Coordinates of C-alpha atoms in Angstrom, one line a residue:
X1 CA 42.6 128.8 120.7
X2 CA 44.2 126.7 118.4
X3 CA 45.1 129.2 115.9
X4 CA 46.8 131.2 118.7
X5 CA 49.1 127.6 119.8
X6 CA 50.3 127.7 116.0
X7 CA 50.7 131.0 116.1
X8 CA 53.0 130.8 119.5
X9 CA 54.6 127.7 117.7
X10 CA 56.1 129.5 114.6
X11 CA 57.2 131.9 117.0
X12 CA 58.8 129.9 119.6
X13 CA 60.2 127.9 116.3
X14 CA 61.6 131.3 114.5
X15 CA 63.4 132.6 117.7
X16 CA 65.3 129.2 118.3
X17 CA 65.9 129.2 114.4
X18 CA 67.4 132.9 115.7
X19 CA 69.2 131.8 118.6
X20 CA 71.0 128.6 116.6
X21 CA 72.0 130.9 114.0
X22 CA 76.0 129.7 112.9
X23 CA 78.9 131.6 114.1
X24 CA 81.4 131.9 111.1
X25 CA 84.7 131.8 112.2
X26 CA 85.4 135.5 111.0
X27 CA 82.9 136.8 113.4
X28 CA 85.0 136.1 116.5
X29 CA 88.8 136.2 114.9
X30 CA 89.9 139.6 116.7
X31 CA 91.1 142.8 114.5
X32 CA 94.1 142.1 116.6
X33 CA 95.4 139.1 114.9
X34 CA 98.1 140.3 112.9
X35 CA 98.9 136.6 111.3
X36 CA 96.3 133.9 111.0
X37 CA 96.7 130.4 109.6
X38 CA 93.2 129.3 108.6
X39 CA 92.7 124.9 107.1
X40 CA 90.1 123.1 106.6
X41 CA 91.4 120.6 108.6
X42 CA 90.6 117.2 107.1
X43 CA 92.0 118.2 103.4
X44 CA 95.2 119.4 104.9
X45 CA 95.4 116.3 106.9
X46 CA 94.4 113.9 104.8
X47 CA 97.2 115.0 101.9
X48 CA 101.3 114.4 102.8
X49 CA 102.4 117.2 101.2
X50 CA 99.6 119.6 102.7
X51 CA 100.1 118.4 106.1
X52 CA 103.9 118.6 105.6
X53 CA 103.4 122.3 106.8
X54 CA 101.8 121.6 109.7
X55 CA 102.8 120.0 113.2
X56 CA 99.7 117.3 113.2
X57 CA 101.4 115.3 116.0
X58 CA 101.8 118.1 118.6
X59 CA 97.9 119.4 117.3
X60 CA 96.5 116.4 117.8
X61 CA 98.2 115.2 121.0
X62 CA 96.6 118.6 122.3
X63 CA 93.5 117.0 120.8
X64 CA 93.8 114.1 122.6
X65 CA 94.2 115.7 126.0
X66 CA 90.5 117.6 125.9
X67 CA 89.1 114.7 124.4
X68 CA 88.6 115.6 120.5
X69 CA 88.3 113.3 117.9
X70 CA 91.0 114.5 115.2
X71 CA 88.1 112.6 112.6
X72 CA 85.5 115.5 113.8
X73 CA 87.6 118.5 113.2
X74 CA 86.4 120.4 110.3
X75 CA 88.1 123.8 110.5
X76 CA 91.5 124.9 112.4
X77 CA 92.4 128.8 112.4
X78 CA 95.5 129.6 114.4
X79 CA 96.1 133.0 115.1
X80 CA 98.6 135.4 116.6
X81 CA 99.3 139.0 116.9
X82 CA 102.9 139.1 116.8
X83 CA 103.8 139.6 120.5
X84 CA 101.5 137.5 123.5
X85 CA 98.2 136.9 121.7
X86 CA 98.1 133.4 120.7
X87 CA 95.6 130.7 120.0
X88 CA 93.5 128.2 117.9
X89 CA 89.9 128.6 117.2
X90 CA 88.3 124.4 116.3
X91 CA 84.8 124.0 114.6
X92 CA 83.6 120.3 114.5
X93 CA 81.4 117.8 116.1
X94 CA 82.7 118.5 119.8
X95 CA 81.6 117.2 122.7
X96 CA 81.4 120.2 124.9
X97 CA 80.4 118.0 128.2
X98 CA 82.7 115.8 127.8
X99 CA 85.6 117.8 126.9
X100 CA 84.7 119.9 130.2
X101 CA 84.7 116.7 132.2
X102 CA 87.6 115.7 131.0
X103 CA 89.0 119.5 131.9
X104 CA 88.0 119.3 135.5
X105 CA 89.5 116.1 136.2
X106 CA 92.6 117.1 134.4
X107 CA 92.8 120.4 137.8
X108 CA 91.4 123.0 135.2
X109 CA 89.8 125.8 137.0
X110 CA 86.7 127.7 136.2
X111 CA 86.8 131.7 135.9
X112 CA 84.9 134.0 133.9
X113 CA 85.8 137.1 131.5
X114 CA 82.6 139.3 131.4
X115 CA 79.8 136.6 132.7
X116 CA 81.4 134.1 130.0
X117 CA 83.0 130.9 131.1
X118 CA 86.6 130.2 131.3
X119 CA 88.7 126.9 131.7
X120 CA 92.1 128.0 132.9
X121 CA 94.5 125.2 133.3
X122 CA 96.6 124.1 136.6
X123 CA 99.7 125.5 135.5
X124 CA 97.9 128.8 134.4
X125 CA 98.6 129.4 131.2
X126 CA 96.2 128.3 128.5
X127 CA 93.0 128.6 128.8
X128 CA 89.8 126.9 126.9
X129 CA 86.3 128.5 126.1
X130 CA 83.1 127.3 124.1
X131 CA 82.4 129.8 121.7
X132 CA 78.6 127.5 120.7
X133 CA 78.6 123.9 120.8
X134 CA 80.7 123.8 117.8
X135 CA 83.5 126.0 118.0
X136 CA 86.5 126.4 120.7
X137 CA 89.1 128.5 121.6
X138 CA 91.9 127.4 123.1
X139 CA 95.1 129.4 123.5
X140 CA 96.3 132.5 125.5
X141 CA 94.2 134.6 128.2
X142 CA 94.5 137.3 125.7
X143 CA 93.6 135.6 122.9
X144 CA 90.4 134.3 124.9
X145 CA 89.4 137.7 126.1
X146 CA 89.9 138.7 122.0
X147 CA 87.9 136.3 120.9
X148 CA 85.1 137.3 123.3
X149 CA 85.1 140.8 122.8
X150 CA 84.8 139.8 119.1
X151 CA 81.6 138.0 119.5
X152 CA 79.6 140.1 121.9
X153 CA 80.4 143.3 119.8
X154 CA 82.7 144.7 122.2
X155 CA 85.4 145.2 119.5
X156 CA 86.0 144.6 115.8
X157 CA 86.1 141.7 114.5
X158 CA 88.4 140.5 111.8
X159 CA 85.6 140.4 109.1
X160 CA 84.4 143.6 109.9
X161 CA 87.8 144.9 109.9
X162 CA 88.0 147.6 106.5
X163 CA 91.8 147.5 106.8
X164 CA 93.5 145.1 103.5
X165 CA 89.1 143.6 103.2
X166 CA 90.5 143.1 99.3
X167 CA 92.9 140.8 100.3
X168 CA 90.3 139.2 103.5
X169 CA 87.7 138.8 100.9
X170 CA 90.1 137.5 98.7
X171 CA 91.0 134.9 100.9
X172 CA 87.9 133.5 102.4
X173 CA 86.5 133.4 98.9
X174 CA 89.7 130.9 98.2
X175 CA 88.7 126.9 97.5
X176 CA 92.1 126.2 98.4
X177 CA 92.5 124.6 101.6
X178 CA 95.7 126.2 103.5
X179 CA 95.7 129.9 104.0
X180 CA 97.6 132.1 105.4
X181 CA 97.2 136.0 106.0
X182 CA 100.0 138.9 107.5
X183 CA 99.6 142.5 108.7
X184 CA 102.9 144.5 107.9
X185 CA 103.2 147.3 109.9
X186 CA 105.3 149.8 108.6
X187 CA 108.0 148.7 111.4
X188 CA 108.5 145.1 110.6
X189 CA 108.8 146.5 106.5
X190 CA 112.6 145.5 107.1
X191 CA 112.2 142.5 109.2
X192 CA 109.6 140.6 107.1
X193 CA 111.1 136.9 107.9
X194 CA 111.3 137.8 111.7
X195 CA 108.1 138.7 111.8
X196 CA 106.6 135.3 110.4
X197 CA 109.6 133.4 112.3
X198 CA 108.2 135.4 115.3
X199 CA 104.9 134.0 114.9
X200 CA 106.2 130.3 114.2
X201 CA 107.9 130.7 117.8
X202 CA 105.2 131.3 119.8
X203 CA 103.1 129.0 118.3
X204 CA 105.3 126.6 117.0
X205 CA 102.4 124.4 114.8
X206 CA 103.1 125.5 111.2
X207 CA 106.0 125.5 108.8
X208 CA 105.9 129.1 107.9
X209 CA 109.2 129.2 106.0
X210 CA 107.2 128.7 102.4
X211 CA 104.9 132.3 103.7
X212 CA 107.6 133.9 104.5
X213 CA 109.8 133.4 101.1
X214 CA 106.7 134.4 99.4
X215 CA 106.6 137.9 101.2
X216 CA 110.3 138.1 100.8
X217 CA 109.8 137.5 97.0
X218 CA 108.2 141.3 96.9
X219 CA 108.6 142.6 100.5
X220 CA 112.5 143.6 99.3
X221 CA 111.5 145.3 96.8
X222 CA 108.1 146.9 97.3
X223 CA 106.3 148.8 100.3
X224 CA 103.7 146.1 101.3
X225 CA 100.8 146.3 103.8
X226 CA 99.7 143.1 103.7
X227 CA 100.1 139.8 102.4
X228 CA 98.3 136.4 102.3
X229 CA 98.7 133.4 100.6
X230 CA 96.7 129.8 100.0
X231 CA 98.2 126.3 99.2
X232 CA 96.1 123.2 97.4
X233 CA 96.1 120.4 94.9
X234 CA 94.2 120.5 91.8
X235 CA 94.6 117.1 90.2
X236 CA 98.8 116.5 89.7
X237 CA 99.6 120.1 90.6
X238 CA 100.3 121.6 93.9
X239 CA 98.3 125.5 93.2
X240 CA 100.0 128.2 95.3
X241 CA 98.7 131.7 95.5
X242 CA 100.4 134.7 96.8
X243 CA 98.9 137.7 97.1
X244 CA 100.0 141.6 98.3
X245 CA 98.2 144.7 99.1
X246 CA 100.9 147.2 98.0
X247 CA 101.6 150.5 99.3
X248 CA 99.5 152.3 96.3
X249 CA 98.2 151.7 92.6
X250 CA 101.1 152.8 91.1
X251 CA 103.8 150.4 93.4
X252 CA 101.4 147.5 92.6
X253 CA 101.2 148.6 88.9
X254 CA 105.3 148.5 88.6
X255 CA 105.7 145.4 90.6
X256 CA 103.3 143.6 87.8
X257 CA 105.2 145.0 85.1
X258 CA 108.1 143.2 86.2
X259 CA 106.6 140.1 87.0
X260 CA 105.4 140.1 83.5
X261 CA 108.6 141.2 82.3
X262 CA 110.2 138.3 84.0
X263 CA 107.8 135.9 82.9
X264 CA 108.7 136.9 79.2
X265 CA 112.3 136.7 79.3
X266 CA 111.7 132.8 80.6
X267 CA 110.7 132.3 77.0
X268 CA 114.2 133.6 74.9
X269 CA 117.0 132.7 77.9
X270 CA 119.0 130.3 76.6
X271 CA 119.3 127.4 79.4
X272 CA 123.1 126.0 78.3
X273 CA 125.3 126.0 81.7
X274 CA 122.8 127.0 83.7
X275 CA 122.1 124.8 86.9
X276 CA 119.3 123.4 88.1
X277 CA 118.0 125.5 90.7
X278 CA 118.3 128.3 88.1
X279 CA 116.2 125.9 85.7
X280 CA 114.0 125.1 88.2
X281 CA 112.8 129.0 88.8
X282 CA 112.6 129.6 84.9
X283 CA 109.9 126.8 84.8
X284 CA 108.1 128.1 87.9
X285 CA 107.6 131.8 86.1
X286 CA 107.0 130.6 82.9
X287 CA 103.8 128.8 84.8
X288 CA 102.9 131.8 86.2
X289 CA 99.3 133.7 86.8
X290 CA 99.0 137.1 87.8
X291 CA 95.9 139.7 87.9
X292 CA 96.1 143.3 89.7
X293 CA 93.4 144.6 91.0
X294 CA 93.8 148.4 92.2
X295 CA 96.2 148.0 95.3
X296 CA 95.9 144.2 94.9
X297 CA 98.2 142.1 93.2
X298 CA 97.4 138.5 93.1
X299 CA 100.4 135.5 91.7
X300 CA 100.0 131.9 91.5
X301 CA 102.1 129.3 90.3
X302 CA 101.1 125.6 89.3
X303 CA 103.8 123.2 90.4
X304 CA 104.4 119.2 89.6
X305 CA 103.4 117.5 93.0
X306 CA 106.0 115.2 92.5
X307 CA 108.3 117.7 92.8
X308 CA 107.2 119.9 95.4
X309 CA 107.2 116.5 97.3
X310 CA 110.6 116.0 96.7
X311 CA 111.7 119.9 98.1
X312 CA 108.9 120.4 100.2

């Protein structure tokens, strides 16, 4: 009798162990997001020039009205796909009862999206969702339906998403703490800075203007699929990382040759006459990094903090 109680016991234990497993973030980001925005929130908000991309007032006033603790945030993905689909996904230490409370005294109103729980607010156009205990969406009714297709398998989610992987796995392997990835569909090849200026409008919580320059910095010249891009501080230096999945091998293979190329000359220019914006882009190549992998081509620059401060 007593050997058939431990025996239920490690089984009882090893399906809860099952049943708390953690939900990564990637799991429930829709294949539909064309343009994400992923932080660890605390680093970004705990460094001035980090956070000087980011709209922390307006975040965390939307925070404050569902009753999260700014402190407890850990991870902040915003996400769009271009046209409706908006929203951000929060992991922390929430508090999902009282955040509902504070919901239903606020006039939100409960529905549901395939048996799982909505909170649609009185004006009707954002809605809220617990995703587990620690993670919540909160953002568009399409974004909400995305997320939830995501996690019960009813559609792909962005991790298991084959489309640009190098350049997913190359991001999510990133210790930097801003990132940023970008779908370019073959019709926005020409309209690169709308498209991210697009994204900015709907959601209007991150500076997007240093993305977009970086996928201009290739985009005019090169057929590009994708792009993606992480910011962070190592020590004195602000480390910024741009990188491109390129139409094909050879593209990527040209676009590195003139990188390099570039980066070379930096060393024999002569700098009499020349200003100091001109100056300033000689020293950012000759502190350039590159590698190419296949279709992937990866560039990151080291830059002064001090001066990145200054011209943020």
């Amino acid at each position: 009798m007593r050997r058939a109680f431990i025996v239920l016991l490690l089984v009882s234990l090893f399906l809860k162990g099952c049943a708390e497993r953690r939900v990564e973030t990637d799991e429930i980001i829709p294949d539909s997001a064309d343009c994400l925005v992923k932080l660890r929130y605390q680093e970004v908000r705990s460094d001035p020039f980090l956070s000087s991309f980011v709209d922390l007032k307006q975040i965390e006033e939307i925070f404050k009205g569902i009753s999260i603790n700014p402190q407890e945030v850990h991870e902040l993905v915003i996400l769009s796909d271009l046209k409706e689909m908006f929203g951000m996904i929060v992991r922390g230490n929430l508090d999902p009862r009282g955040i509902k409370d504070k919901l239903k005294e606020e006039g939100a109103l409960e529905e549901r999206y395939e048996g799982d729980k909505l909170f649609r607010s009185p004006e009707g156009e954002i809605f809220l969702t617990f995703i587990s205990r620690d993670i919540l969406i909160f953002g568009s009714r399409s974004c909400i339906e995305s997320v939830w297709d995501a996690r019960r398998k009813r559609a792909k989610s962005w991790a298991e998403d084959e489309e640009l992987m190098d350049l997913k796995g190359e991001l999510s392997s990133s210790p930097l703490p801003m990132r940023m990835y970008l779908k370019v569909p073959q019709q926005l090849m020409d309209a690169l800075g709308v498209s991210i200026e697009g994204a900015k409008g709907v959601l209007n919580l991150i500076d997007l203007k240093p993305f977009a320059e970086l996928i201009s910095l290739v985009g005019r010249i090169a057929m590009v699929e994708g792009v993606g891009a992480a910011i962070g501080r190592r020590g004195d230096k602000i480390r910024l990382q741009a990188l491109y999945v390129m139409a094909d091998e050879k593209m990527a293979s040209i676009i590195s040759g003139i990188v390099a190329l570039a980066e070379g000359l930096t060393h024999v220019i002569p700098r009499e006459g020349m200003g100091e914006e001109d100056i300033e882009a000689i020293n950012m190549l000759r502190n350039v990094e590159m590698e190419r992998r296949g279709r992937l081509l990866s560039i990151t620059w080291e830059l002064d903090v001090q001066a990145s401060q200054e011209n943020p």
